[in-house]
Coordinates of C-alpha atoms in Angstrom, one line a residue:
M1 CA -60.1 -146.2 29.9
Q2 CA -62.9 -148.3 31.2
D3 CA -66.0 -148.4 29.0
I4 CA -68.1 -145.5 30.3
H5 CA -71.4 -147.3 30.1
R6 CA -70.4 -150.9 30.8
S7 CA -68.9 -149.7 34.1
L8 CA -72.4 -148.8 35.3
C9 CA -74.5 -151.9 34.8
R10 CA -74.8 -155.4 33.6
C11 CA -77.4 -154.9 30.9
G12 CA -76.8 -157.3 28.0
V13 CA -75.0 -159.9 30.2
S14 CA -76.5 -163.3 29.4
V15 CA -78.6 -165.0 32.1
L16 CA -79.4 -168.0 29.9
N17 CA -77.3 -170.9 28.9
V18 CA -79.4 -173.0 26.6
G19 CA -77.8 -174.2 23.3
P20 CA -75.8 -171.8 21.2
G21 CA -78.2 -168.9 21.5
T22 CA -78.1 -166.9 24.8
A23 CA -80.5 -164.1 23.9
S24 CA -83.2 -163.1 21.4
L25 CA -84.7 -159.9 20.1
V26 CA -88.4 -159.8 21.1
V27 CA -91.0 -157.5 19.5
R28 CA -94.4 -157.0 21.1
E29 CA -97.5 -155.2 19.9
G30 CA -99.6 -153.2 22.5
K31 CA -101.7 -150.1 22.8
A32 CA -98.6 -148.0 23.1
G33 CA -97.4 -149.3 19.8
T34 CA -94.6 -151.7 18.8
R35 CA -92.0 -152.3 21.5
A36 CA -88.7 -154.2 21.1
D37 CA -86.7 -155.8 23.9
I38 CA -83.9 -158.3 24.5
E39 CA -85.0 -161.5 26.2
G40 CA -82.4 -163.6 28.0
T41 CA -80.1 -160.9 29.3
A42 CA -79.8 -159.2 32.7
S43 CA -81.4 -155.8 33.2
C44 CA -79.8 -153.2 35.6
K45 CA -83.0 -151.3 35.9
S46 CA -81.1 -148.0 36.2
A47 CA -83.7 -145.3 35.7
W48 CA -81.0 -142.6 35.6
A49 CA -78.0 -144.0 33.7
C50 CA -79.1 -146.8 31.4
P51 CA -80.4 -145.9 27.9
V52 CA -81.9 -149.4 27.6
C53 CA -83.7 -149.7 30.9
A54 CA -84.7 -146.1 31.4
P55 CA -87.4 -146.0 28.6
R56 CA -88.7 -149.4 29.6
L57 CA -89.0 -148.2 33.2
A58 CA -90.8 -145.1 32.1
D59 CA -93.3 -147.1 30.2
A60 CA -93.8 -149.5 33.1
R61 CA -94.4 -146.5 35.5
A62 CA -96.9 -144.9 33.1
R63 CA -98.8 -148.2 32.6
A64 CA -99.0 -148.6 36.4
L65 CA -100.4 -145.1 36.9
Y66 CA -102.7 -144.9 33.9
P67 CA -105.7 -146.8 35.3
Q68 CA -105.4 -144.9 38.5
V69 CA -105.5 -141.6 36.6
V70 CA -108.4 -142.7 34.5
Q71 CA -110.4 -143.7 37.6
A72 CA -109.6 -140.4 39.4
M73 CA -110.7 -138.3 36.4
A74 CA -113.8 -140.4 36.1
D75 CA -114.5 -139.6 39.7
G76 CA -114.3 -135.9 38.9
F77 CA -110.6 -135.1 39.7
S78 CA -108.9 -132.5 37.5
A79 CA -105.4 -133.0 36.2
F80 CA -102.7 -130.4 36.3
L81 CA -99.1 -130.5 35.2
L82 CA -96.6 -128.4 37.2
T83 CA -93.0 -127.6 36.6
F84 CA -90.7 -126.4 39.4
T85 CA -87.4 -124.9 38.4
C86 CA -84.7 -122.4 39.5
R87 CA -82.1 -120.1 37.9
H88 CA -78.7 -121.7 37.3
K89 CA -75.3 -120.5 36.1
R90 CA -72.6 -122.3 34.1
K91 CA -70.3 -122.9 37.0
M92 CA -72.9 -124.3 39.4
S93 CA -72.4 -128.0 40.1
L94 CA -75.2 -130.4 39.5
S95 CA -74.9 -131.9 43.0
G96 CA -75.2 -128.4 44.6
L97 CA -78.3 -127.7 42.6
M98 CA -79.8 -131.1 43.4
I99 CA -79.2 -130.8 47.1
R100 CA -81.0 -127.5 47.3
L101 CA -83.9 -128.6 45.0
K102 CA -84.4 -131.7 47.1
A103 CA -84.3 -129.6 50.3
A104 CA -86.9 -127.2 48.9
W105 CA -89.2 -130.1 47.8
R106 CA -89.0 -131.7 51.3
A107 CA -89.7 -128.4 52.9
L108 CA -92.7 -127.8 50.6
M109 CA -94.2 -131.2 51.5
Q110 CA -93.7 -130.7 55.2
S111 CA -94.8 -127.0 55.3
G112 CA -97.9 -125.7 57.0
D113 CA -98.8 -124.0 53.7
Y114 CA -99.1 -127.4 52.1
R115 CA -101.0 -129.0 55.0
D116 CA -103.5 -126.1 55.1
W117 CA -103.8 -126.2 51.3
S118 CA -104.4 -130.0 51.2
A119 CA -107.1 -129.6 54.0
R120 CA -109.2 -127.4 51.7
F121 CA -110.3 -130.5 49.8
V122 CA -112.7 -133.2 51.0
D123 CA -110.7 -135.9 49.1
K124 CA -106.9 -135.7 49.3
P125 CA -105.0 -134.5 46.2
K126 CA -103.0 -137.2 44.4
W127 CA -99.6 -136.5 42.8
S128 CA -96.5 -138.0 41.2
R129 CA -93.2 -136.1 41.1
G130 CA -90.3 -136.7 38.8
W131 CA -86.8 -135.3 38.1
D132 CA -85.7 -134.0 34.7
M133 CA -82.5 -132.3 33.7
T134 CA -80.5 -131.0 30.7
H135 CA -77.1 -129.3 30.3
G136 CA -76.7 -126.3 28.0
Q137 CA -74.8 -123.1 27.6
H138 CA -75.8 -122.0 31.1
G139 CA -74.8 -125.2 32.7
W140 CA -76.9 -127.9 34.4
H141 CA -80.6 -127.3 34.5
P142 CA -82.3 -129.8 36.9
H143 CA -86.0 -129.3 37.5
L144 CA -89.1 -131.1 38.9
H145 CA -92.3 -132.2 37.2
M146 CA -95.5 -132.8 39.1
M147 CA -98.6 -134.6 38.0
L148 CA -101.4 -133.3 40.3
L149 CA -104.9 -134.6 40.6
L150 CA -107.3 -132.3 42.5
P151 CA -110.8 -133.3 43.6
V152 CA -114.2 -132.1 42.5
G153 CA -114.5 -128.3 42.8
A154 CA -110.8 -127.5 42.4
V155 CA -109.9 -124.5 40.1
D156 CA -106.7 -123.5 38.4
A157 CA -105.8 -121.1 41.2
D158 CA -105.6 -124.1 43.6
A159 CA -102.9 -125.7 41.5
A160 CA -101.2 -122.3 41.1
D161 CA -101.0 -121.9 44.9
L162 CA -98.5 -124.8 45.0
L163 CA -96.2 -122.7 42.9
R164 CA -96.4 -119.9 45.4
F165 CA -95.5 -122.2 48.2
W166 CA -92.6 -123.6 46.2
L167 CA -91.2 -120.2 45.5
K168 CA -91.1 -119.5 49.3
Q169 CA -89.4 -122.8 50.2
A170 CA -87.0 -122.6 47.2
R171 CA -85.8 -119.2 48.3
L172 CA -85.3 -120.4 51.9
A173 CA -83.2 -123.3 50.5
G174 CA -80.9 -120.7 48.8
L175 CA -82.2 -121.0 45.3
S176 CA -82.9 -118.1 42.9
V177 CA -86.4 -118.5 41.5
T178 CA -89.0 -116.4 39.7
R179 CA -92.7 -117.0 39.2
G180 CA -92.4 -116.7 35.4
A181 CA -90.0 -119.6 35.2
Q182 CA -92.5 -122.0 36.9
D183 CA -95.4 -123.5 34.9
V184 CA -98.9 -124.9 35.6
R185 CA -101.4 -126.2 33.1
R186 CA -104.6 -128.2 33.1
L187 CA -104.7 -131.4 30.9
D188 CA -107.6 -133.7 30.1
N189 CA -105.7 -136.5 28.3
P190 CA -105.3 -139.4 30.9
E191 CA -102.5 -141.1 29.1
A192 CA -100.4 -137.9 28.8
V193 CA -101.2 -137.1 32.5
A194 CA -100.0 -140.6 33.5
R195 CA -96.7 -140.2 31.6
Y196 CA -95.9 -136.7 32.9
A197 CA -93.4 -136.7 35.8
V198 CA -92.7 -140.5 35.4
S199 CA -91.2 -140.3 31.9
P200 CA -88.5 -137.6 31.8
A201 CA -87.5 -135.8 28.6
A202 CA -84.2 -137.7 28.7
V203 CA -86.2 -140.9 28.3
Y204 CA -88.1 -139.6 25.3
E205 CA -84.8 -138.7 23.7
A206 CA -83.5 -142.2 24.3
L207 CA -86.7 -143.7 22.8
A208 CA -86.4 -141.6 19.7
L209 CA -82.6 -141.9 19.6
A210 CA -82.8 -138.2 18.8
K211 CA -79.8 -136.3 17.6
K212 CA -81.4 -132.9 18.0
Q213 CA -80.8 -130.7 21.1
G214 CA -83.3 -130.9 23.9
N215 CA -85.7 -128.2 24.9
G216 CA -84.2 -124.9 25.6
G217 CA -81.0 -125.7 23.7
G218 CA -79.8 -128.2 26.4
F219 CA -78.5 -131.8 26.0
T220 CA -80.3 -134.6 27.8
P221 CA -78.2 -137.1 29.9
F222 CA -78.3 -139.8 27.2
Q223 CA -77.2 -137.3 24.5
I224 CA -74.3 -136.5 26.9
L225 CA -73.6 -140.2 27.2
E226 CA -73.5 -140.5 23.4
G227 CA -71.0 -137.7 23.1
A228 CA -68.9 -139.3 25.9
I229 CA -68.8 -142.7 24.2
L230 CA -67.8 -141.1 20.9
D231 CA -65.0 -139.2 22.6
Q232 CA -63.9 -142.2 24.4
K233 CA -63.6 -144.3 21.2
S234 CA -61.7 -141.4 19.5
G235 CA -59.3 -141.2 22.4
V236 CA -60.1 -137.6 23.2
S237 CA -58.4 -136.5 26.4
G238 CA -60.1 -134.1 28.8
S239 CA -63.5 -134.8 27.1
K240 CA -66.2 -132.4 28.2
W241 CA -68.8 -135.1 27.6
V242 CA -67.1 -137.7 29.7
A243 CA -66.7 -135.2 32.6
L244 CA -70.4 -134.2 32.4
W245 CA -71.6 -137.8 32.2
R246 CA -69.5 -138.8 35.3
E247 CA -70.8 -135.8 37.2
Y248 CA -74.4 -136.8 36.3
V249 CA -73.8 -140.4 37.4
R250 CA -72.2 -139.4 40.7
T251 CA -74.9 -137.0 41.5
T252 CA -77.9 -139.2 40.7
K253 CA -76.7 -142.5 42.0
G254 CA -78.9 -143.8 44.8
S255 CA -81.6 -141.1 44.2
R256 CA -85.2 -142.0 43.5
L257 CA -86.3 -140.6 40.1
V258 CA -90.0 -140.6 40.8
G259 CA -92.1 -140.2 44.0
T260 CA -95.8 -140.3 44.6
S261 CA -98.4 -139.4 47.2
R262 CA -99.6 -142.2 49.4
N263 CA -102.9 -142.5 47.7
L264 CA -101.3 -143.5 44.4
T265 CA -99.7 -146.9 44.0
L266 CA -96.4 -147.1 42.2
K267 CA -93.9 -149.9 42.9
P268 CA -90.2 -149.1 43.2
D269 CA -88.3 -149.3 39.9
A270 CA -86.6 -152.5 41.0
D271 CA -90.0 -154.2 41.4
L272 CA -91.6 -153.0 38.2
A273 CA -92.3 -155.6 35.4
L274 CA -90.5 -154.1 32.3
D275 CA -92.1 -156.3 29.6
D276 CA -95.5 -155.8 28.1
E277 CA -96.7 -159.4 27.8
R278 CA -99.5 -158.7 25.4
Q279 CA -99.5 -160.6 22.1
P280 CA -98.6 -160.9 19.4
V281 CA -94.9 -161.6 20.0
D282 CA -92.2 -161.9 17.3
R283 CA -88.6 -163.1 17.9
P284 CA -86.7 -162.1 14.7
V285 CA -83.0 -162.6 15.8
A286 CA -81.0 -164.6 18.2
F287 CA -77.5 -163.8 19.5
D288 CA -74.6 -165.6 21.3
R289 CA -72.9 -164.0 24.3
V290 CA -70.1 -162.4 22.2
A291 CA -72.7 -160.6 20.0
V292 CA -74.7 -159.4 22.9
R293 CA -71.6 -158.0 24.6
A294 CA -70.4 -156.4 21.3
L295 CA -73.8 -154.6 20.9
D296 CA -73.8 -153.3 24.4
R297 CA -70.2 -152.1 24.4
A298 CA -70.8 -150.2 21.2
N299 CA -73.9 -148.7 22.6
L300 CA -75.9 -150.1 19.6
M301 CA -78.6 -152.1 21.5
P302 CA -81.0 -149.1 21.7
K303 CA -80.5 -148.5 17.9
L304 CA -81.1 -152.1 17.1
L305 CA -84.4 -152.0 19.1
S306 CA -85.4 -149.0 17.1
V307 CA -84.7 -150.8 13.8
A308 CA -86.9 -153.7 14.9
E309 CA -89.7 -151.4 16.1
N310 CA -89.9 -149.5 12.8
E311 CA -90.7 -152.6 10.7
D312 CA -94.3 -153.9 10.6
C313 CA -93.6 -157.1 8.6
P314 CA -91.8 -159.9 10.3
W315 CA -89.7 -160.7 7.2
S316 CA -88.7 -157.1 6.7
R317 CA -87.9 -156.9 10.4
R318 CA -85.5 -159.8 10.1
A319 CA -83.8 -158.4 7.0
S320 CA -83.4 -154.9 8.5
C321 CA -82.0 -156.3 11.8
L322 CA -79.5 -158.6 10.1
S323 CA -78.4 -155.7 7.7
F324 CA -77.9 -153.5 10.8
L325 CA -75.8 -156.1 12.6
K326 CA -73.7 -156.8 9.5
A327 CA -73.3 -153.1 8.7
H328 CA -71.8 -152.5 12.1
R329 CA -69.6 -155.6 11.9
I330 CA -70.9 -157.0 15.2
S331 CA -68.6 -159.8 16.4
G332 CA -70.0 -163.2 17.6
R333 CA -72.8 -165.1 16.1
F334 CA -76.3 -163.9 15.3
W335 CA -79.0 -165.5 13.1
S336 CA -82.6 -165.1 11.9
L337 CA -85.3 -167.1 13.7
P338 CA -88.3 -168.6 11.9
V339 CA -91.5 -166.5 11.5
V340 CA -94.3 -167.9 13.6
E341 CA -97.2 -165.9 12.3
P342 CA -97.8 -165.2 8.6
C343 CA -97.1 -161.7 7.4
E344 CA -100.2 -159.6 6.5
H345 CA -98.3 -157.7 3.9
Q346 CA -97.2 -160.7 1.8

C-alpha cells in the first residue's frame, strides 16, 4: 500500500544540495513562543492534509490578521466569534455535508438579509471564515467559524442576527439546524480573535500532538491520519481510519480553508511566508536526504519539532533531538551542529 501521507505532498523532500547535509532543524524565538521548523526541504503548504504545514500556515494567517484586528478594535470595532453548524448522522458523507454547508454560506453572503444587515453600519463589517471538522460516534461533523468585527455602536443582537439568517439559508440548502447548536460570543483579546477561524481545532491538535479526543468526543483529521498510519504499518485490512482519511482528503482537496471579507487582507496560503524570521535562531541538528525521508515516512517530523520546541537550552535541545532520532532508529545520517550563542542556563 502506498504511504498514506507521502502520497499527498512533498514535505521533507530536499531542495538543497550543498555538502553532505541537505536540511537542518531551525528553532526561532518570537512573541508566540518557541517555534521549530525544517530548513532546506520543500513545503507542500497543504492547509488541510499536512500535519507539518497546517500549523505553520495557521500561525502565518494569524500573524497577518493580528495587526488588522488590533487596529480595528482600536478604532472602536467590537469582536464576535460565531459558529455555524448543522445536525449530522453517522451515515452522512462528508462531501454531502460540505456541499450543503458551502451552498448555505454562499446563499447567506448573497442574501438580501445580509445586504440589509450590512447596510445598518456606517463602516462595513469585517470578517474571516474558516472550516473545522471532527469525526465521532455520529459521523462527520463539519462546521464553520467566523471572526466578526462590527463597527462602533454594534450590539450583541447585531451579531446574533447573522445566526438567524444562517438558519434560514441552511434550511433552504437542505440542512437540519437548530438555534441552540449555533454559537455567538463577544471577545476582547485581539490575539485570540485573530486566530479564530484561521486556526482550526485540527491544527491545535497537530501543534500539541495530542492523543486525547477532540471536543465533543470527535477525532480531528490529524488524529485520524495518525490512526491510519498505525493501521497501515500494522497491515490492518479494511481500516476505518484509512477510509476516513481518504474520504477527508477527497472532499477537502481544492477547497479554500479560510475566506475573508474584502476589507481584510489575507494572502492565499500558497503565498504566505511560513517562517517567523525573528531572532534568535538556533540550528541544533542537520540531516542528509535519507534521514529526512525516513522521518517524514514515519510521520515523526512533527514530534521531532515538538521535542526541539520544549527545550530552552541549546545544549539540552541537541541532546534531546539526537536521543529522539536514535531512539526511533532513524536511517541515514544526522549530526549535532555547533551552538552559536552561549546558553543562559550554563
